Coordinates of C-alpha atoms in Angstrom, one line a residue:
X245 CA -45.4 -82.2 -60.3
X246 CA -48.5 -83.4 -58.4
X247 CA -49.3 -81.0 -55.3
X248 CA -52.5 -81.0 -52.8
X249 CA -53.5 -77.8 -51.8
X250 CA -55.7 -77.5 -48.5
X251 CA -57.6 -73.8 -48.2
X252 CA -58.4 -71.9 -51.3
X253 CA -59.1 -68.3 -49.8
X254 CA -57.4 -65.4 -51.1
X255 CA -53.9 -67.1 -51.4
X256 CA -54.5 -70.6 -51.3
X257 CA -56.3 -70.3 -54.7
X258 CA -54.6 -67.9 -56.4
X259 CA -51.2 -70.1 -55.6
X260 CA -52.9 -73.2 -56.9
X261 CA -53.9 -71.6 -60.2
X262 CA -50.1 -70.2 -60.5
X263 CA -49.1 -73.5 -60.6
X264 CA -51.6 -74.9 -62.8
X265 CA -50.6 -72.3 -65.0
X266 CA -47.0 -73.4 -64.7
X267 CA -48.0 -76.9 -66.2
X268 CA -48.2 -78.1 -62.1
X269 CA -51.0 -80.6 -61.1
X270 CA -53.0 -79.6 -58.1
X271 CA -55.6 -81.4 -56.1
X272 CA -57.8 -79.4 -54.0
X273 CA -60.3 -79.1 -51.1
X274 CA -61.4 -76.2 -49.1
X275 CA -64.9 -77.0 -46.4
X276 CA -66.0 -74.5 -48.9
X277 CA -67.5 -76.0 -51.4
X278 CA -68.1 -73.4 -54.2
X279 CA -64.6 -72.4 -53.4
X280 CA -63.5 -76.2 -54.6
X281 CA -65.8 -75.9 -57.7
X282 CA -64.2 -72.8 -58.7
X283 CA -60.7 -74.6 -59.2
X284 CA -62.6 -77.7 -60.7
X285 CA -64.1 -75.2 -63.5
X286 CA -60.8 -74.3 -64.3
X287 CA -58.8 -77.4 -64.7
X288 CA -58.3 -78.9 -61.3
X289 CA -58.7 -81.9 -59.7
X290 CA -61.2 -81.9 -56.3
X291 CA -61.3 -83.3 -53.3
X292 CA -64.0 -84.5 -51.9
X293 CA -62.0 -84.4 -48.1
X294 CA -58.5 -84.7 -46.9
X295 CA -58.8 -88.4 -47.2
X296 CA -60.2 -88.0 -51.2
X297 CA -57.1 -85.8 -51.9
X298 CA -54.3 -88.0 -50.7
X299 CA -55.5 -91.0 -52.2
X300 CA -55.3 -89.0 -55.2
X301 CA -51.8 -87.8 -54.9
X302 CA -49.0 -90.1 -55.8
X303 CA -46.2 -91.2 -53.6
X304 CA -44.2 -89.2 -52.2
X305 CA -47.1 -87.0 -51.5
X306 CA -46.7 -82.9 -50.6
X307 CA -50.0 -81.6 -49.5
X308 CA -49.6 -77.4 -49.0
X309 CA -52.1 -76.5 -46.2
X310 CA -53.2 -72.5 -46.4
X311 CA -55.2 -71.5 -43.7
X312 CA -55.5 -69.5 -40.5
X313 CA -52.5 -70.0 -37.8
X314 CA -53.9 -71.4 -34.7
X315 CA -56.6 -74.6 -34.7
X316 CA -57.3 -74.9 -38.2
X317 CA -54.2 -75.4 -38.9
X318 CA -53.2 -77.0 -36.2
X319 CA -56.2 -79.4 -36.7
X320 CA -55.3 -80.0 -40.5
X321 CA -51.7 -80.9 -40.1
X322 CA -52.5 -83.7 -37.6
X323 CA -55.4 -85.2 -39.5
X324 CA -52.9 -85.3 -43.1
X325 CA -50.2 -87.0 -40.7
X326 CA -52.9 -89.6 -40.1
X327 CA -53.6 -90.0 -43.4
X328 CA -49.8 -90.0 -45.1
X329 CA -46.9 -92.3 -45.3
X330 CA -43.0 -92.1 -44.3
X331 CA -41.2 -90.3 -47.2
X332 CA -44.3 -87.7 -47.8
X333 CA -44.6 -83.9 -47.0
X334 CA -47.1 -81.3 -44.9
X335 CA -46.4 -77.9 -46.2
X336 CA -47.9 -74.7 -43.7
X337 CA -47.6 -72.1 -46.4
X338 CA -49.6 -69.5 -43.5
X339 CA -48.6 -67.2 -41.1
X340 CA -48.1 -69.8 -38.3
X341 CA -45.7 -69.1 -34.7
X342 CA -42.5 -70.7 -35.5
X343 CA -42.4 -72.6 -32.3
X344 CA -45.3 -74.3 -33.1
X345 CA -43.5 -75.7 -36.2
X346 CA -40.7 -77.2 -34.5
X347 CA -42.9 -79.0 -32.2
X348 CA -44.9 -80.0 -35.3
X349 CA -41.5 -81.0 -36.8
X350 CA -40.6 -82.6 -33.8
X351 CA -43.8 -85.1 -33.5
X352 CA -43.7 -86.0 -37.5
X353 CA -40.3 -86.7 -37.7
X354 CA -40.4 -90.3 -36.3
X355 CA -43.5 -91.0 -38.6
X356 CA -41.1 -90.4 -41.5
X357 CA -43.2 -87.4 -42.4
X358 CA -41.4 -84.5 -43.5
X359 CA -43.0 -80.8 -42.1
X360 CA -41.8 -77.6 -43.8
X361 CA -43.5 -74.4 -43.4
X362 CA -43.4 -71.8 -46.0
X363 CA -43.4 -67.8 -45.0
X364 CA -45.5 -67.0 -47.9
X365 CA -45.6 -62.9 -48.8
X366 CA -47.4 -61.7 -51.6
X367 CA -50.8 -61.5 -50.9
X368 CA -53.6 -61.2 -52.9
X369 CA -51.3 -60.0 -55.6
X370 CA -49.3 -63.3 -56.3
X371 CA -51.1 -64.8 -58.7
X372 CA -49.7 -62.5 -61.3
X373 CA -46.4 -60.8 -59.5
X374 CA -45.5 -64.1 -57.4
X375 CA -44.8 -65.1 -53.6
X376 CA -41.1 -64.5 -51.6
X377 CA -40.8 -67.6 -49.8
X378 CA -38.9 -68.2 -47.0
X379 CA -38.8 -71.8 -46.2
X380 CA -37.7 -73.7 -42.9
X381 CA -37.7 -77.9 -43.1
X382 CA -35.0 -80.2 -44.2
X383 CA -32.6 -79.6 -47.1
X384 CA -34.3 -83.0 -48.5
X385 CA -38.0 -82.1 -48.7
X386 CA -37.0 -78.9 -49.5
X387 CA -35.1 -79.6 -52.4
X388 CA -38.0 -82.3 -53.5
X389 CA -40.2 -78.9 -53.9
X390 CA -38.3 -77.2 -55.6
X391 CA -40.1 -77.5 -59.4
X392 CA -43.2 -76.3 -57.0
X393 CA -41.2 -73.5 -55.5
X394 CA -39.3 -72.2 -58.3
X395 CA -42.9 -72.3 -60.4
X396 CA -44.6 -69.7 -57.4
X397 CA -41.2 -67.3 -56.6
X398 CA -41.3 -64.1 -58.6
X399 CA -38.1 -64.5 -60.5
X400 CA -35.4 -62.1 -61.1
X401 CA -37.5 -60.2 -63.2
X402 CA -36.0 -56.8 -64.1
X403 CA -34.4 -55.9 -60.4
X404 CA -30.5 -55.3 -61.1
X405 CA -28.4 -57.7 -59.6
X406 CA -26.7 -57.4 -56.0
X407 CA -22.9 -56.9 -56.4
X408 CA -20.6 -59.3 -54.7
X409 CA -23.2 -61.8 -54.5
X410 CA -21.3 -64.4 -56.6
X411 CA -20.8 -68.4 -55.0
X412 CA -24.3 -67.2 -52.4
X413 CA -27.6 -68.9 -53.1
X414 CA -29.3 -68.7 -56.5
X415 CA -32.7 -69.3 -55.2
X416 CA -33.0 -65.8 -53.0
X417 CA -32.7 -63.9 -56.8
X418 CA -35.1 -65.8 -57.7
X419 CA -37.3 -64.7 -54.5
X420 CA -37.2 -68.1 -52.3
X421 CA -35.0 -69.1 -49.8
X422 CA -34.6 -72.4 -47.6
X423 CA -33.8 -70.7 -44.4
X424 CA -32.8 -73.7 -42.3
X425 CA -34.4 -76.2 -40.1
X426 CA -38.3 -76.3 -39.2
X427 CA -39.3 -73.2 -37.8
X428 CA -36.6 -70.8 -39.4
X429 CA -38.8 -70.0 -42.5
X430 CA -42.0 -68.7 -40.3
X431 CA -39.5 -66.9 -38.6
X432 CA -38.1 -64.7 -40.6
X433 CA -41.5 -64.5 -42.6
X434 CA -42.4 -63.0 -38.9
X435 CA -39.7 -60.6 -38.8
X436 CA -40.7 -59.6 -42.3
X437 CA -44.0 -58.9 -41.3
X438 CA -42.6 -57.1 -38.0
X439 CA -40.6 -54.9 -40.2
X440 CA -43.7 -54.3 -42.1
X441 CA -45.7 -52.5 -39.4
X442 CA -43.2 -50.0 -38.6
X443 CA -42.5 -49.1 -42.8
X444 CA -46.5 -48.5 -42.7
X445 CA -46.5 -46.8 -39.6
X446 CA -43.4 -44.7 -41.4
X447 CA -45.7 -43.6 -44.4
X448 CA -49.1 -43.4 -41.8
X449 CA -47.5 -40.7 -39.9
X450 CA -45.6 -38.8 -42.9
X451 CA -49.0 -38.7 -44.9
X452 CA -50.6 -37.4 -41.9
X453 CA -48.6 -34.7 -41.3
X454 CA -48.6 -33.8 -44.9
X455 CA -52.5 -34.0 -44.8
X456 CA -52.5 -31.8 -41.5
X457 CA -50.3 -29.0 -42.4
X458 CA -54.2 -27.2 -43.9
X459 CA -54.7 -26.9 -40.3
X460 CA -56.7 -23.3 -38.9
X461 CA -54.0 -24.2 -36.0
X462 CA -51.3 -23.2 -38.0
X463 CA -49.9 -19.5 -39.3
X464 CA -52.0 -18.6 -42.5
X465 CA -49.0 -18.1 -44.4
X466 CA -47.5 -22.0 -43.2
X467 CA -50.7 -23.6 -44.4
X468 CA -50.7 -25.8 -47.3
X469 CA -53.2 -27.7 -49.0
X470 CA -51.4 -30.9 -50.4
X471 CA -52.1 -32.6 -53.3
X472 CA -52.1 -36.3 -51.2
X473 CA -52.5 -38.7 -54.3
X474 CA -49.6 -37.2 -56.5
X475 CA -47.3 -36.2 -54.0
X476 CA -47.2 -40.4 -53.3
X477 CA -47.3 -40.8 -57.1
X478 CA -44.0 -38.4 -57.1
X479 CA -42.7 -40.7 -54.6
X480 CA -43.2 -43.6 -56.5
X481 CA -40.8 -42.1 -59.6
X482 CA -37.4 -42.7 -58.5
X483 CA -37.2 -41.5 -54.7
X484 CA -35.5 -43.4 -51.9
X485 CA -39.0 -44.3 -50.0
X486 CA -40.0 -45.8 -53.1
X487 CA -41.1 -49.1 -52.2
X488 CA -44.7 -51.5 -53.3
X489 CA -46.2 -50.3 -50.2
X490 CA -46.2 -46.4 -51.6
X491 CA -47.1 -48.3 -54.9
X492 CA -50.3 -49.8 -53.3
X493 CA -50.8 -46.4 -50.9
X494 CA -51.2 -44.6 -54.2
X495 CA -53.8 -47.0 -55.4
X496 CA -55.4 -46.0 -52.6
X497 CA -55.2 -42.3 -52.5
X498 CA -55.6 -41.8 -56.3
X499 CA -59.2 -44.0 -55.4
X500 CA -60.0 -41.4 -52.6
X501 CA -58.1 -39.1 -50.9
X502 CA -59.7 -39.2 -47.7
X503 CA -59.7 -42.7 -47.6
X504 CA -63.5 -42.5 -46.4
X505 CA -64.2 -46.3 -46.8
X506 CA -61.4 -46.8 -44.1
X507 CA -62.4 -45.8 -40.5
X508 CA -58.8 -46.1 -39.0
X509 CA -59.2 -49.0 -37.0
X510 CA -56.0 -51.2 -37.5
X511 CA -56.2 -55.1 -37.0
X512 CA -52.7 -57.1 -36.1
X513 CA -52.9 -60.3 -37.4
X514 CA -50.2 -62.4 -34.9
X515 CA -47.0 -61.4 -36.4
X516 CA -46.0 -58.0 -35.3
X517 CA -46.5 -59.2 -31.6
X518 CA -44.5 -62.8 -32.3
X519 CA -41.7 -60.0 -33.6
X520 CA -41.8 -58.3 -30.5
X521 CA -41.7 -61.0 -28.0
X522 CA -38.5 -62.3 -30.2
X523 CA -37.3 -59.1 -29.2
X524 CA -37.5 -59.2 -25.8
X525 CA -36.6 -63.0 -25.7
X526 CA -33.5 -61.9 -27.6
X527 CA -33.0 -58.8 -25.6
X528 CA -32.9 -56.8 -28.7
X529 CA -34.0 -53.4 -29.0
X530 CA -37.0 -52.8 -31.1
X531 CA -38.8 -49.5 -30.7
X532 CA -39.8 -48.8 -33.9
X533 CA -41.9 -52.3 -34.6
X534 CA -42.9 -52.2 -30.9
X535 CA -44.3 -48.5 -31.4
X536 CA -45.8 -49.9 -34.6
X537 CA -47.8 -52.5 -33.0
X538 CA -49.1 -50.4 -30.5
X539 CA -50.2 -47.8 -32.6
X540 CA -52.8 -50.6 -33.6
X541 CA -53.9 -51.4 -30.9
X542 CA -54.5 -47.2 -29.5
X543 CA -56.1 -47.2 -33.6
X544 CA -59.6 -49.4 -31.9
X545 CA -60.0 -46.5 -29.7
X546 CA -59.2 -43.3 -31.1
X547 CA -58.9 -43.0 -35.3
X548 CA -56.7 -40.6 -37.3
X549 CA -56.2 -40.4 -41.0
X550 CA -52.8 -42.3 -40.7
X551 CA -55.0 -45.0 -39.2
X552 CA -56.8 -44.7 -42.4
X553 CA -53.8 -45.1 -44.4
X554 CA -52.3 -48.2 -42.8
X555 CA -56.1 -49.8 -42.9
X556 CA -55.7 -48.9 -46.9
X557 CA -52.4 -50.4 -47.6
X558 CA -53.7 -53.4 -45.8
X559 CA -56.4 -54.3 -48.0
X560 CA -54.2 -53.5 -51.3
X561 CA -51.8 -56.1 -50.3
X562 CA -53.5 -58.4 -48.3
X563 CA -57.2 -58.0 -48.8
X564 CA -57.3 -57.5 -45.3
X565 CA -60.9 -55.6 -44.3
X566 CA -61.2 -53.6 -41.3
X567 CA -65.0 -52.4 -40.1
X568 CA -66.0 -49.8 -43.2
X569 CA -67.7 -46.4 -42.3
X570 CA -71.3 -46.1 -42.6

């Protein structure tokens, strides 16, 4: 299946090369120019602008846009609806405010063009393990993707099977999901990522107080110099806080236990505060994610090693990079 892929940074070229590697054609442009070459060198078509890559995409065209939420999206959606014909699709595989796809839904539907967005989580890891996809747009252009889908999802791999899930939804094994209606897969990508900040805020604070209990402040006989890297690695084998998040802070610690390359100054990147103000929209209690996300913002003032941690487990999935210590 022929896909155009718009923004070739750290996912949007790794999820084209899954696909060409899962006998998918892919036709792609980035304003980056080496970026495009890089693709071309291994196999892929380029695209010398979004005008270039829809003529080359046969009807009915899906074009997969990867970039920042906000105007470059926002910008690159609206100039591909110029460009495309009833019957084609705009995928927003980023981390985009749900509301903004239904009113981007909304304007394309009487054009004919279909908009799905695509909560995409897997990072910079992907290529190899695969993306969870959670996908909001109708059940038509959805089902249309599905060869593209099915080709990025992780599969069932090895993870047992859930009892009693007979007669539900094949496609969440596999590790995609068409959530409903535009807007509904950003949104639960958004409460993914909310839920994400307060399981990293979980292990921040636990590895801090295991890394603090040296302290002169304590009784001699209570202090205890902690072995950080393999008591995660222990962790890891079999314990119910096992997760990929204590995989990836173990990279980290096993790298350098004092994390020195991190100075503890967390970034949010949208979606722990869209999770938050669904909270209070919805009247919901929240104090765990809310505490979560304002533990990033007190992290630009004053930096503890837990800081350090969450910075860490950030650029192991994501390849997100705070401000490094000189």
């Amino acid at each position: 299946m022929q896909l155009g892929v718009v923004g070739l940074g750290r996912m949007g070229g790794n999820i084209a090369r899954r696909l060409a590697r899962a006998g998918h054609s892919c036709i792609v442009w980035d304003r980056n120019a080496p970026a495009v070459g890089a693709l071309a060198s291994e196999g892929m078509t380029a695209a010398a602008d979004l005008a270039d890559l829809v003529a080359k995409l046969e009807a009915p065209r899906a074009v997969w846009v990867m970039l920042p939420a906000g105007a470059p999206t926002e910008e690159t959606v609206q100039a591909l609806a110029d460009l495309m014909s009833p019957g084609d699709i705009v995928i927003d595989g980023g981390n985009t405010f749900y509301k903004d796809d239904i009113r981007r839904a909304e304007a394309l539907e009487p054009r004919g063009i279909h908009y799905v967005d695509v909560g995409t989580s897997g990072g910079v890891w992907g290529l190899e393990r695969g993306y969870c996809m959670m996908i909001g747009g109708t059940r038509e252009a959805v089902d249309h993707l599905d060869p593209i889908l099915a080709a990025l999802a992780p599969g069932k791999g090895s993870i047992p099977e859930t009892p009693g899930r007979e007669g539900r939804d094949h496609r969440a094994e596999q590790g995609y999901l068409h959530t409903g209606p535009a807007g509904s897969g950003h949104f639960v990508k958004m409460i993914h990522n909310g839920i994400e900040y307060g399981l990293m805020q979980a292990y921040a604070e636990g590895f801090e107080i295991l890394k603090n209990k040296s302290s002169p402040a304590l009784p001699e006989n209570e202090r205890y110099t902690l072995n950080m890297p393999d008591i995660a690695e222990v962790w890891r084998r079999g314990s119910v806080v096992s997760s990929w998040l204590l995989d990836l802070t173990a990279i980290a610690l096993a790298k350098d236990e004092q994390l020195a390359e991190f100075p503890g100054e967390v970034a949010d990147s949208g979606e722990g505060r869209w999770t938050v103000m669904a909270a209070v929209e919805e009247a919901v209690s929240a104090e765990v994610l809310t505490a979560a996300l304002y533990t990033r913002f007190r992290s630009r003032q004053d930096h503890t090693f837990g800081e350090k941690m969450l910075s860490a487990m950030r650029f192991q999935f994501g390849g997100h990079t705070e401000f490094k210590a000189k």
